[in-house]
Amino acid sequence: MKTETKNCQNCKQDFTIEPDDFGFYEKIKVPPPTFCPNCRLLRRFMHTSETVLYKRKCDFSGKEIFSMYGEEAAFPVYETSIWYSDVWDPHTYGMDYDPKRPFLEQFLELQNKVPRMSIVQQGKAVNSLYAHRVTDPKNSYMVFRSSYPEDSMYLYNGKMHIKDCCDGSWLYECELCYECVNCANCYNVKFSQESKDSRDCSFIYACRNCSNCVGCVNLVNAEYCIWNKKYTKEEYFRKLKEMKLNTFSGIEKMKIEFEVFRKKFPQRAIMSIKSEKVSGNWFLNSKNVTQSFDCEEVKDGKYLFMVFKAQDCMDYFEWGNKAEQIYESQNCGIDIARLYFCNQCWMGAHDLYYCNTCPGAHDCFGCVGLKKGEYSILNKRYTKEEYEKLKNEIIEQMKKIPYLDNKGLAYRFGENFPANFSDFAYNETIANYYHPLSKEEAEKFGYRWTERAKRNYKITLKSFELPETIAEVKDTILNQVIECAEKDNPNSVGAFRITQNELSFYRRMDLPLPRVCFDIRHIRRMDKRPLLKLIKRNCSKCNIEVETVYTEDYAPIIYCEKCYREEVY
């Protein structure tokens, strides 16, 4: 097979399909894509809600619930525990396949009828009502995309046992961490990024196996360091006290100084730990994974983002946890295999095509909401033999009769769900962060948009009135409605409250109260990471060309892997 150049039917840009890509498509028996990698990623993003939750009524019980879907959803929404129960049967919505109509047109009709769960939770959720896209959460609040979080709050993408953490993103096996991004195996670490195996540190970047360090960059096996300078234990704690990092003003001053200090040091072109043959960024224990980001324990993959414990996958966004041969799918994980063009399928799901929210299902095509379903098409049951015969007929029909979306783009067998099939408005999804659009622009492209109404909060305390230290905060703060310091920011909900668990955490960690709402804090952490765009630069030391996500503005000094290791290790 030879490399082939194609023109994306969406953005009209040329893209390349490599011989290995063709080998993968042939193995899973799907035709090559007609959309470029970037357009495919954006399409997966548009099928994914993030941190937006709504108060609404359960369409089954009438009970008020929290849901990823607003009241305007086209389909019924059930409280998650009811959705999983046997009080309703998704097969009752089954439809007969019509060979004269585009199959995806029929799927969309089904999708808009079948009830959906309010929030996605797997395993056993203990005292974690406000946790979404989580596995086995325990005593956790406002936690999103996390596996086994415990006693944690305001987290996004926490993997493998996060405990007693607050305001973090992309954490892996961390405990007692605050305002950290891309940190692994850390304990009592605050305001830090890209660090591993460290404890009792604040404001560290790209450090490994460090303890009692503050304001440090690229250190390995270090302790009692401030601004990369070694001190005695006594000197360290004396200087640390002088920095007043338990005060709001002291922390804000440190944030500015540390960002300037960080840029004086070489940035590793690719953030990779114990990984080989990788391209993209943020790899841990991975091998042969290219043009991918945030991969942990992944082998043989391409065009992946936020995937862990997976192998032989391509065009896959978010999750994993024992996943094999997943293609053009999103939000799928936990013991899954051979899922193609699927959304929200988990817990042992396998051999599915064009399915949405089908946990534990296998051998299904174009189904919605099936729980442990099998040999079904459009939610209608068939024998195994009938299923295989009809499935092949539908695949051939999809190749000949495409579905035309609201932009006139043709969707044949081999493409993921069209963007207009998304259950969410554009600005409710991660797409709006990585590819921000105005309301007018989104609607011009045919995407839905929702106006997030700001509640008319009865403000009882301005953010600037909050004390400098947590020691000055009394329990009466729990009754206050605090105005967000960035209330005019379109991403702000306008106000926030402090919960009892949150207050206890700040006291335990000797941290001042935040001045902005969770939404703003989340966006600030997202902004700490460069965008998912690979660029070419030259190593600042040996001048060899490197591929990286780090722009010159983010990292003035860039090193290739060899030069970085020589200097840091």
PDB file of C-alpha atoms in Angstrom, residues 292-548:
ATOM      1  CA  SER A 292      -2.046  11.657  19.993  1.00  0.00           C
ATOM      2  CA  PHE A 293      -2.398  13.468  23.310  1.00  0.00           C
ATOM      3  CA  ASP A 294      -2.847  12.486  26.968  1.00  0.00           C
ATOM      4  CA  CYS A 295      -2.264   8.762  26.596  1.00  0.00           C
ATOM      5  CA  GLU A 296      -1.452   6.488  29.538  1.00  0.00           C
ATOM      6  CA  GLU A 297      -0.594   2.810  29.094  1.00  0.00           C
ATOM      7  CA  VAL A 298      -1.569   2.835  25.422  1.00  0.00           C
ATOM      8  CA  LYS A 299      -0.052   0.653  22.724  1.00  0.00           C
ATOM      9  CA  ASP A 300      -0.472   0.978  18.956  1.00  0.00           C
ATOM     10  CA  GLY A 301      -2.706   3.983  18.433  1.00  0.00           C
ATOM     11  CA  LYS A 302      -3.168   7.050  16.287  1.00  0.00           C
ATOM     12  CA  TYR A 303      -5.281  10.202  16.581  1.00  0.00           C
ATOM     13  CA  LEU A 304      -6.111   9.545  20.246  1.00  0.00           C
ATOM     14  CA  PHE A 305      -6.934  12.044  22.995  1.00  0.00           C
ATOM     15  CA  MET A 306      -7.392  11.339  26.712  1.00  0.00           C
ATOM     16  CA  VAL A 307      -7.155   7.553  26.418  1.00  0.00           C
ATOM     17  CA  PHE A 308      -5.696   5.132  28.961  1.00  0.00           C
ATOM     18  CA  LYS A 309      -5.161   1.376  29.108  1.00  0.00           C
ATOM     19  CA  ALA A 310      -5.960   0.724  25.462  1.00  0.00           C
ATOM     20  CA  GLN A 311      -4.416  -0.864  22.390  1.00  0.00           C
ATOM     21  CA  ASP A 312      -4.889  -0.994  18.642  1.00  0.00           C
ATOM     22  CA  CYS A 313      -7.156   2.053  18.480  1.00  0.00           C
ATOM     23  CA  MET A 314      -7.566   4.953  16.092  1.00  0.00           C
ATOM     24  CA  ASP A 315      -9.590   8.177  16.106  1.00  0.00           C
ATOM     25  CA  TYR A 316     -10.694   7.723  19.705  1.00  0.00           C
ATOM     26  CA  PHE A 317     -11.571  10.440  22.204  1.00  0.00           C
ATOM     27  CA  GLU A 318     -11.643   9.859  25.938  1.00  0.00           C
ATOM     28  CA  TRP A 319     -11.615   6.843  28.186  1.00  0.00           C
ATOM     29  CA  GLY A 320     -10.255   3.338  27.679  1.00  0.00           C
ATOM     30  CA  ASN A 321      -9.632   1.271  30.825  1.00  0.00           C
ATOM     31  CA  LYS A 322      -9.131  -2.013  28.955  1.00  0.00           C
ATOM     32  CA  ALA A 323     -10.152  -1.023  25.438  1.00  0.00           C
ATOM     33  CA  GLU A 324      -9.149  -2.716  22.217  1.00  0.00           C
ATOM     34  CA  GLN A 325      -9.738  -1.919  18.558  1.00  0.00           C
ATOM     35  CA  ILE A 326     -11.839   1.217  18.985  1.00  0.00           C
ATOM     36  CA  TYR A 327     -12.367   3.447  15.947  1.00  0.00           C
ATOM     37  CA  GLU A 328     -14.097   6.794  15.440  1.00  0.00           C
ATOM     38  CA  SER A 329     -15.742   6.678  18.858  1.00  0.00           C
ATOM     39  CA  GLN A 330     -15.971   8.861  21.940  1.00  0.00           C
ATOM     40  CA  ASN A 331     -16.801   8.410  25.637  1.00  0.00           C
ATOM     41  CA  CYS A 332     -16.384   4.635  25.558  1.00  0.00           C
ATOM     42  CA  GLY A 333     -14.512   2.479  28.053  1.00  0.00           C
ATOM     43  CA  ILE A 334     -14.161  -0.346  30.622  1.00  0.00           C
ATOM     44  CA  ASP A 335     -13.552  -3.759  29.061  1.00  0.00           C
ATOM     45  CA  ILE A 336     -14.646  -2.799  25.549  1.00  0.00           C
ATOM     46  CA  ALA A 337     -13.623  -4.084  22.126  1.00  0.00           C
ATOM     47  CA  ARG A 338     -14.427  -3.518  18.472  1.00  0.00           C
ATOM     48  CA  LEU A 339     -16.559  -0.403  18.785  1.00  0.00           C
ATOM     49  CA  TYR A 340     -16.946   1.559  15.574  1.00  0.00           C
ATOM     50  CA  PHE A 341     -18.693   4.946  15.265  1.00  0.00           C
ATOM     51  CA  CYS A 342     -20.049   4.776  18.821  1.00  0.00           C
ATOM     52  CA  ASN A 343     -20.794   7.226  21.607  1.00  0.00           C
ATOM     53  CA  GLN A 344     -21.152   6.454  25.327  1.00  0.00           C
ATOM     54  CA  CYS A 345     -20.789   2.680  25.319  1.00  0.00           C
ATOM     55  CA  TRP A 346     -19.077   0.966  28.239  1.00  0.00           C
ATOM     56  CA  MET A 347     -18.956  -1.925  30.742  1.00  0.00           C
ATOM     57  CA  GLY A 348     -18.050  -4.813  28.452  1.00  0.00           C
ATOM     58  CA  ALA A 349     -19.624  -3.451  25.266  1.00  0.00           C
ATOM     59  CA  HIS A 350     -18.227  -5.068  22.134  1.00  0.00           C
ATOM     60  CA  ASP A 351     -18.879  -5.477  18.407  1.00  0.00           C
ATOM     61  CA  LEU A 352     -21.049  -2.382  18.059  1.00  0.00           C
ATOM     62  CA  TYR A 353     -21.619  -0.086  15.079  1.00  0.00           C
ATOM     63  CA  TYR A 354     -23.296   3.315  15.250  1.00  0.00           C
ATOM     64  CA  CYS A 355     -24.552   2.918  18.814  1.00  0.00           C
ATOM     65  CA  ASN A 356     -25.271   5.578  21.421  1.00  0.00           C
ATOM     66  CA  THR A 357     -25.428   4.895  25.168  1.00  0.00           C
ATOM     67  CA  CYS A 358     -25.415   1.088  25.084  1.00  0.00           C
ATOM     68  CA  PRO A 359     -23.553  -0.191  28.186  1.00  0.00           C
ATOM     69  CA  GLY A 360     -22.867  -3.911  28.235  1.00  0.00           C
ATOM     70  CA  ALA A 361     -24.326  -4.406  24.744  1.00  0.00           C
ATOM     71  CA  HIS A 362     -22.784  -6.529  22.014  1.00  0.00           C
ATOM     72  CA  ASP A 363     -23.454  -7.243  18.352  1.00  0.00           C
ATOM     73  CA  CYS A 364     -25.749  -4.273  17.778  1.00  0.00           C
ATOM     74  CA  PHE A 365     -26.046  -1.840  14.878  1.00  0.00           C
ATOM     75  CA  GLY A 366     -27.653   1.602  15.094  1.00  0.00           C
ATOM     76  CA  CYS A 367     -29.067   1.205  18.593  1.00  0.00           C
ATOM     77  CA  VAL A 368     -29.753   3.712  21.354  1.00  0.00           C
ATOM     78  CA  GLY A 369     -30.075   3.119  25.080  1.00  0.00           C
ATOM     79  CA  LEU A 370     -29.793  -0.687  24.976  1.00  0.00           C
ATOM     80  CA  LYS A 371     -28.615  -2.097  28.294  1.00  0.00           C
ATOM     81  CA  LYS A 372     -26.857  -5.407  27.702  1.00  0.00           C
ATOM     82  CA  GLY A 373     -28.656  -5.697  24.383  1.00  0.00           C
ATOM     83  CA  GLU A 374     -27.586  -8.159  21.700  1.00  0.00           C
ATOM     84  CA  TYR A 375     -28.249  -8.848  18.028  1.00  0.00           C
ATOM     85  CA  SER A 376     -30.351  -5.734  17.621  1.00  0.00           C
ATOM     86  CA  ILE A 377     -30.736  -3.150  14.858  1.00  0.00           C
ATOM     87  CA  LEU A 378     -32.567   0.124  15.516  1.00  0.00           C
ATOM     88  CA  ASN A 379     -33.425  -1.388  18.949  1.00  0.00           C
ATOM     89  CA  LYS A 380     -35.275  -4.304  17.341  1.00  0.00           C
ATOM     90  CA  ARG A 381     -34.170  -7.842  18.298  1.00  0.00           C
ATOM     91  CA  TYR A 382     -33.106 -10.431  15.730  1.00  0.00           C
ATOM     92  CA  THR A 383     -31.646 -13.898  15.801  1.00  0.00           C
ATOM     93  CA  LYS A 384     -27.870 -14.035  15.391  1.00  0.00           C
ATOM     94  CA  GLU A 385     -28.205 -15.198  11.796  1.00  0.00           C
ATOM     95  CA  GLU A 386     -30.836 -12.552  10.941  1.00  0.00           C
ATOM     96  CA  TYR A 387     -28.691  -9.868  12.557  1.00  0.00           C
ATOM     97  CA  GLU A 388     -25.545 -10.706  10.602  1.00  0.00           C
ATOM     98  CA  LYS A 389     -27.442 -10.842   7.304  1.00  0.00           C
ATOM     99  CA  LEU A 390     -29.272  -7.545   7.846  1.00  0.00           C
ATOM    100  CA  LYS A 391     -26.157  -5.809   9.202  1.00  0.00           C
ATOM    101  CA  ASN A 392     -24.274  -6.576   5.992  1.00  0.00           C
ATOM    102  CA  GLU A 393     -27.207  -5.381   3.894  1.00  0.00           C
ATOM    103  CA  ILE A 394     -27.296  -2.083   5.793  1.00  0.00           C
ATOM    104  CA  ILE A 395     -23.556  -1.562   5.378  1.00  0.00           C
ATOM    105  CA  GLU A 396     -23.892  -1.998   1.616  1.00  0.00           C
ATOM    106  CA  GLN A 397     -26.905   0.324   1.574  1.00  0.00           C
ATOM    107  CA  MET A 398     -24.973   2.987   3.544  1.00  0.00           C
ATOM    108  CA  LYS A 399     -22.185   2.839   0.977  1.00  0.00           C
ATOM    109  CA  LYS A 400     -24.662   3.489  -1.850  1.00  0.00           C
ATOM    110  CA  ILE A 401     -27.220   5.810  -0.202  1.00  0.00           C
ATOM    111  CA  PRO A 402     -25.481   8.466   1.918  1.00  0.00           C
ATOM    112  CA  TYR A 403     -27.071  10.595   4.589  1.00  0.00           C
ATOM    113  CA  LEU A 404     -26.766  14.297   3.745  1.00  0.00           C
ATOM    114  CA  ASP A 405     -26.356  16.523   6.783  1.00  0.00           C
ATOM    115  CA  ASN A 406     -27.586  20.099   7.148  1.00  0.00           C
ATOM    116  CA  LYS A 407     -24.459  21.328   5.311  1.00  0.00           C
ATOM    117  CA  GLY A 408     -24.899  18.904   2.432  1.00  0.00           C
ATOM    118  CA  LEU A 409     -21.953  16.722   3.480  1.00  0.00           C
ATOM    119  CA  ALA A 410     -22.333  13.060   2.538  1.00  0.00           C
ATOM    120  CA  TYR A 411     -22.103  10.434   5.292  1.00  0.00           C
ATOM    121  CA  ARG A 412     -21.592   6.914   4.052  1.00  0.00           C
ATOM    122  CA  PHE A 413     -20.566   3.849   6.010  1.00  0.00           C
ATOM    123  CA  GLY A 414     -17.178   4.567   7.573  1.00  0.00           C
ATOM    124  CA  GLU A 415     -17.867   8.034   8.997  1.00  0.00           C
ATOM    125  CA  ASN A 416     -18.794   8.898  12.583  1.00  0.00           C
ATOM    126  CA  PHE A 417     -22.140  10.491  13.441  1.00  0.00           C
ATOM    127  CA  PRO A 418     -22.696  13.862  11.733  1.00  0.00           C
ATOM    128  CA  ALA A 419     -22.283  16.949  13.912  1.00  0.00           C
ATOM    129  CA  ASN A 420     -26.017  17.710  13.740  1.00  0.00           C
ATOM    130  CA  PHE A 421     -26.686  14.367  15.492  1.00  0.00           C
ATOM    131  CA  SER A 422     -25.053  15.708  18.659  1.00  0.00           C
ATOM    132  CA  ASP A 423     -27.194  15.665  21.788  1.00  0.00           C
ATOM    133  CA  PHE A 424     -25.626  18.978  22.816  1.00  0.00           C
ATOM    134  CA  ALA A 425     -25.317  22.559  21.673  1.00  0.00           C
ATOM    135  CA  TYR A 426     -21.895  23.517  20.380  1.00  0.00           C
ATOM    136  CA  ASN A 427     -21.075  25.709  23.377  1.00  0.00           C
ATOM    137  CA  GLU A 428     -21.883  22.874  25.794  1.00  0.00           C
ATOM    138  CA  THR A 429     -19.103  20.722  24.360  1.00  0.00           C
ATOM    139  CA  ILE A 430     -15.314  20.572  24.484  1.00  0.00           C
ATOM    140  CA  ALA A 431     -15.312  21.621  20.822  1.00  0.00           C
ATOM    141  CA  ASN A 432     -16.006  25.200  21.857  1.00  0.00           C
ATOM    142  CA  TYR A 433     -12.801  25.268  23.885  1.00  0.00           C
ATOM    143  CA  TYR A 434     -10.438  23.846  21.287  1.00  0.00           C
ATOM    144  CA  HIS A 435     -12.201  25.558  18.390  1.00  0.00           C
ATOM    145  CA  PRO A 436     -14.124  28.512  19.872  1.00  0.00           C
ATOM    146  CA  LEU A 437     -16.931  30.024  17.846  1.00  0.00           C
ATOM    147  CA  SER A 438     -19.351  32.861  18.415  1.00  0.00           C
ATOM    148  CA  LYS A 439     -23.058  32.111  18.412  1.00  0.00           C
ATOM    149  CA  GLU A 440     -23.341  33.580  14.913  1.00  0.00           C
ATOM    150  CA  GLU A 441     -20.431  31.506  13.603  1.00  0.00           C
ATOM    151  CA  ALA A 442     -21.742  28.287  15.155  1.00  0.00           C
ATOM    152  CA  GLU A 443     -25.209  28.780  13.680  1.00  0.00           C
ATOM    153  CA  LYS A 444     -23.681  29.611  10.301  1.00  0.00           C
ATOM    154  CA  PHE A 445     -22.017  26.182  10.364  1.00  0.00           C
ATOM    155  CA  GLY A 446     -25.346  24.603  11.273  1.00  0.00           C
ATOM    156  CA  TYR A 447     -24.467  23.900  14.914  1.00  0.00           C
ATOM    157  CA  ARG A 448     -26.920  24.378  17.751  1.00  0.00           C
ATOM    158  CA  TRP A 449     -26.230  27.027  20.391  1.00  0.00           C
ATOM    159  CA  THR A 450     -27.732  27.490  23.817  1.00  0.00           C
ATOM    160  CA  GLU A 451     -27.826  30.623  25.900  1.00  0.00           C
ATOM    161  CA  ARG A 452     -26.717  29.752  29.417  1.00  0.00           C
ATOM    162  CA  ALA A 453     -28.997  31.845  31.547  1.00  0.00           C
ATOM    163  CA  LYS A 454     -27.264  33.482  34.485  1.00  0.00           C
ATOM    164  CA  ARG A 455     -29.318  33.188  37.618  1.00  0.00           C
ATOM    165  CA  ASN A 456     -30.216  36.314  39.491  1.00  0.00           C
ATOM    166  CA  TYR A 457     -28.189  35.462  42.576  1.00  0.00           C
ATOM    167  CA  LYS A 458     -28.756  37.389  45.767  1.00  0.00           C
ATOM    168  CA  ILE A 459     -25.139  38.322  46.404  1.00  0.00           C
ATOM    169  CA  THR A 460     -24.240  38.551  50.072  1.00  0.00           C
ATOM    170  CA  LEU A 461     -20.458  38.945  49.756  1.00  0.00           C
ATOM    171  CA  LYS A 462     -18.142  40.455  47.155  1.00  0.00           C
ATOM    172  CA  SER A 463     -15.059  38.421  46.274  1.00  0.00           C
ATOM    173  CA  PHE A 464     -12.712  41.269  47.235  1.00  0.00           C
ATOM    174  CA  GLU A 465     -14.220  41.165  50.733  1.00  0.00           C
ATOM    175  CA  LEU A 466     -12.934  37.642  51.340  1.00  0.00           C
ATOM    176  CA  PRO A 467     -10.150  37.348  53.947  1.00  0.00           C
ATOM    177  CA  GLU A 468      -6.496  36.969  52.934  1.00  0.00           C
ATOM    178  CA  THR A 469      -6.066  33.675  54.794  1.00  0.00           C
ATOM    179  CA  ILE A 470      -8.260  30.712  55.642  1.00  0.00           C
ATOM    180  CA  ALA A 471      -7.514  31.240  59.346  1.00  0.00           C
ATOM    181  CA  GLU A 472      -9.660  34.383  59.187  1.00  0.00           C
ATOM    182  CA  VAL A 473     -12.658  32.576  57.679  1.00  0.00           C
ATOM    183  CA  LYS A 474     -15.540  31.697  59.987  1.00  0.00           C
ATOM    184  CA  ASP A 475     -18.122  28.955  59.469  1.00  0.00           C
ATOM    185  CA  THR A 476     -20.682  31.614  58.514  1.00  0.00           C
ATOM    186  CA  ILE A 477     -19.017  31.659  55.062  1.00  0.00           C
ATOM    187  CA  LEU A 478     -21.112  28.568  54.304  1.00  0.00           C
ATOM    188  CA  ASN A 479     -24.215  30.780  54.250  1.00  0.00           C
ATOM    189  CA  GLN A 480     -22.773  33.374  51.890  1.00  0.00           C
ATOM    190  CA  VAL A 481     -23.379  33.772  48.155  1.00  0.00           C
ATOM    191  CA  ILE A 482     -20.068  35.091  46.827  1.00  0.00           C
ATOM    192  CA  GLU A 483     -19.917  37.189  43.681  1.00  0.00           C
ATOM    193  CA  CYS A 484     -17.445  35.800  41.135  1.00  0.00           C
ATOM    194  CA  ALA A 485     -14.545  38.209  40.555  1.00  0.00           C
ATOM    195  CA  GLU A 486     -15.037  37.648  36.809  1.00  0.00           C
ATOM    196  CA  LYS A 487     -18.810  37.770  36.813  1.00  0.00           C
ATOM    197  CA  ASP A 488     -18.872  39.539  33.450  1.00  0.00           C
ATOM    198  CA  ASN A 489     -16.882  36.777  31.774  1.00  0.00           C
ATOM    199  CA  PRO A 490     -19.260  34.798  29.489  1.00  0.00           C
ATOM    200  CA  ASN A 491     -17.928  31.566  31.034  1.00  0.00           C
ATOM    201  CA  SER A 492     -18.802  32.651  34.571  1.00  0.00           C
ATOM    202  CA  VAL A 493     -22.030  31.622  36.268  1.00  0.00           C
ATOM    203  CA  GLY A 494     -21.845  34.878  38.242  1.00  0.00           C
ATOM    204  CA  ALA A 495     -21.584  33.600  41.811  1.00  0.00           C
ATOM    205  CA  PHE A 496     -20.590  30.612  43.908  1.00  0.00           C
ATOM    206  CA  ARG A 497     -20.841  29.151  47.391  1.00  0.00           C
ATOM    207  CA  ILE A 498     -18.392  27.328  49.631  1.00  0.00           C
ATOM    208  CA  THR A 499     -19.405  23.834  50.759  1.00  0.00           C
ATOM    209  CA  GLN A 500     -18.516  22.286  54.098  1.00  0.00           C
ATOM    210  CA  ASN A 501     -16.136  19.756  52.524  1.00  0.00           C
ATOM    211  CA  GLU A 502     -14.490  22.513  50.539  1.00  0.00           C
ATOM    212  CA  LEU A 503     -13.987  24.672  53.614  1.00  0.00           C
ATOM    213  CA  SER A 504     -12.487  21.729  55.506  1.00  0.00           C
ATOM    214  CA  PHE A 505     -10.085  21.096  52.616  1.00  0.00           C
ATOM    215  CA  TYR A 506      -8.874  24.726  52.522  1.00  0.00           C
ATOM    216  CA  ARG A 507      -8.342  24.688  56.282  1.00  0.00           C
ATOM    217  CA  ARG A 508      -6.440  21.419  56.138  1.00  0.00           C
ATOM    218  CA  MET A 509      -4.227  22.744  53.331  1.00  0.00           C
ATOM    219  CA  ASP A 510      -3.922  26.288  54.763  1.00  0.00           C
ATOM    220  CA  LEU A 511      -5.201  27.802  51.530  1.00  0.00           C
ATOM    221  CA  PRO A 512      -7.205  31.014  51.038  1.00  0.00           C
ATOM    222  CA  LEU A 513     -10.675  30.847  49.524  1.00  0.00           C
ATOM    223  CA  PRO A 514     -10.969  31.148  45.724  1.00  0.00           C
ATOM    224  CA  ARG A 515     -12.241  34.412  44.244  1.00  0.00           C
ATOM    225  CA  VAL A 516     -13.837  33.020  41.085  1.00  0.00           C
ATOM    226  CA  CYS A 517     -16.402  30.325  40.336  1.00  0.00           C
ATOM    227  CA  PHE A 518     -15.538  26.768  39.287  1.00  0.00           C
ATOM    228  CA  ASP A 519     -16.163  27.448  35.585  1.00  0.00           C
ATOM    229  CA  ILE A 520     -13.529  30.184  35.489  1.00  0.00           C
ATOM    230  CA  ARG A 521     -11.059  28.113  37.511  1.00  0.00           C
ATOM    231  CA  HIS A 522     -11.546  25.230  35.086  1.00  0.00           C
ATOM    232  CA  ILE A 523     -10.918  27.431  32.022  1.00  0.00           C
ATOM    233  CA  ARG A 524      -7.792  28.873  33.642  1.00  0.00           C
ATOM    234  CA  ARG A 525      -6.377  25.378  34.091  1.00  0.00           C
ATOM    235  CA  MET A 526      -7.266  24.456  30.520  1.00  0.00           C
ATOM    236  CA  ASP A 527      -5.403  27.562  29.372  1.00  0.00           C
ATOM    237  CA  LYS A 528      -2.247  26.403  31.138  1.00  0.00           C
ATOM    238  CA  ARG A 529      -1.846  23.733  28.464  1.00  0.00           C
ATOM    239  CA  PRO A 530      -0.877  24.432  24.863  1.00  0.00           C
ATOM    240  CA  LEU A 531      -3.419  23.595  22.187  1.00  0.00           C
ATOM    241  CA  LEU A 532      -3.505  20.220  20.447  1.00  0.00           C
ATOM    242  CA  LYS A 533      -1.595  21.422  17.419  1.00  0.00           C
ATOM    243  CA  LEU A 534       1.773  20.012  16.384  1.00  0.00           C
ATOM    244  CA  ILE A 535       4.293  22.506  15.010  1.00  0.00           C
ATOM    245  CA  LYS A 536       7.889  22.315  13.814  1.00  0.00           C
ATOM    246  CA  ARG A 537      10.639  24.041  15.783  1.00  0.00           C
ATOM    247  CA  ASN A 538      14.380  23.691  16.146  1.00  0.00           C
ATOM    248  CA  CYS A 539      16.096  22.520  19.310  1.00  0.00           C
ATOM    249  CA  SER A 540      17.566  25.575  21.008  1.00  0.00           C
ATOM    250  CA  LYS A 541      20.765  23.634  21.755  1.00  0.00           C
ATOM    251  CA  CYS A 542      21.599  21.343  18.815  1.00  0.00           C
ATOM    252  CA  ASN A 543      19.286  22.954  16.229  1.00  0.00           C
ATOM    253  CA  ILE A 544      17.744  19.631  15.158  1.00  0.00           C
ATOM    254  CA  GLU A 545      14.105  19.939  13.990  1.00  0.00           C
ATOM    255  CA  VAL A 546      11.541  18.782  16.549  1.00  0.00           C
ATOM    256  CA  GLU A 547       7.782  18.366  16.529  1.00  0.00           C
ATOM    257  CA  THR A 548       6.024  19.911  19.504  1.00  0.00           C
TER     258      THR A 548
END
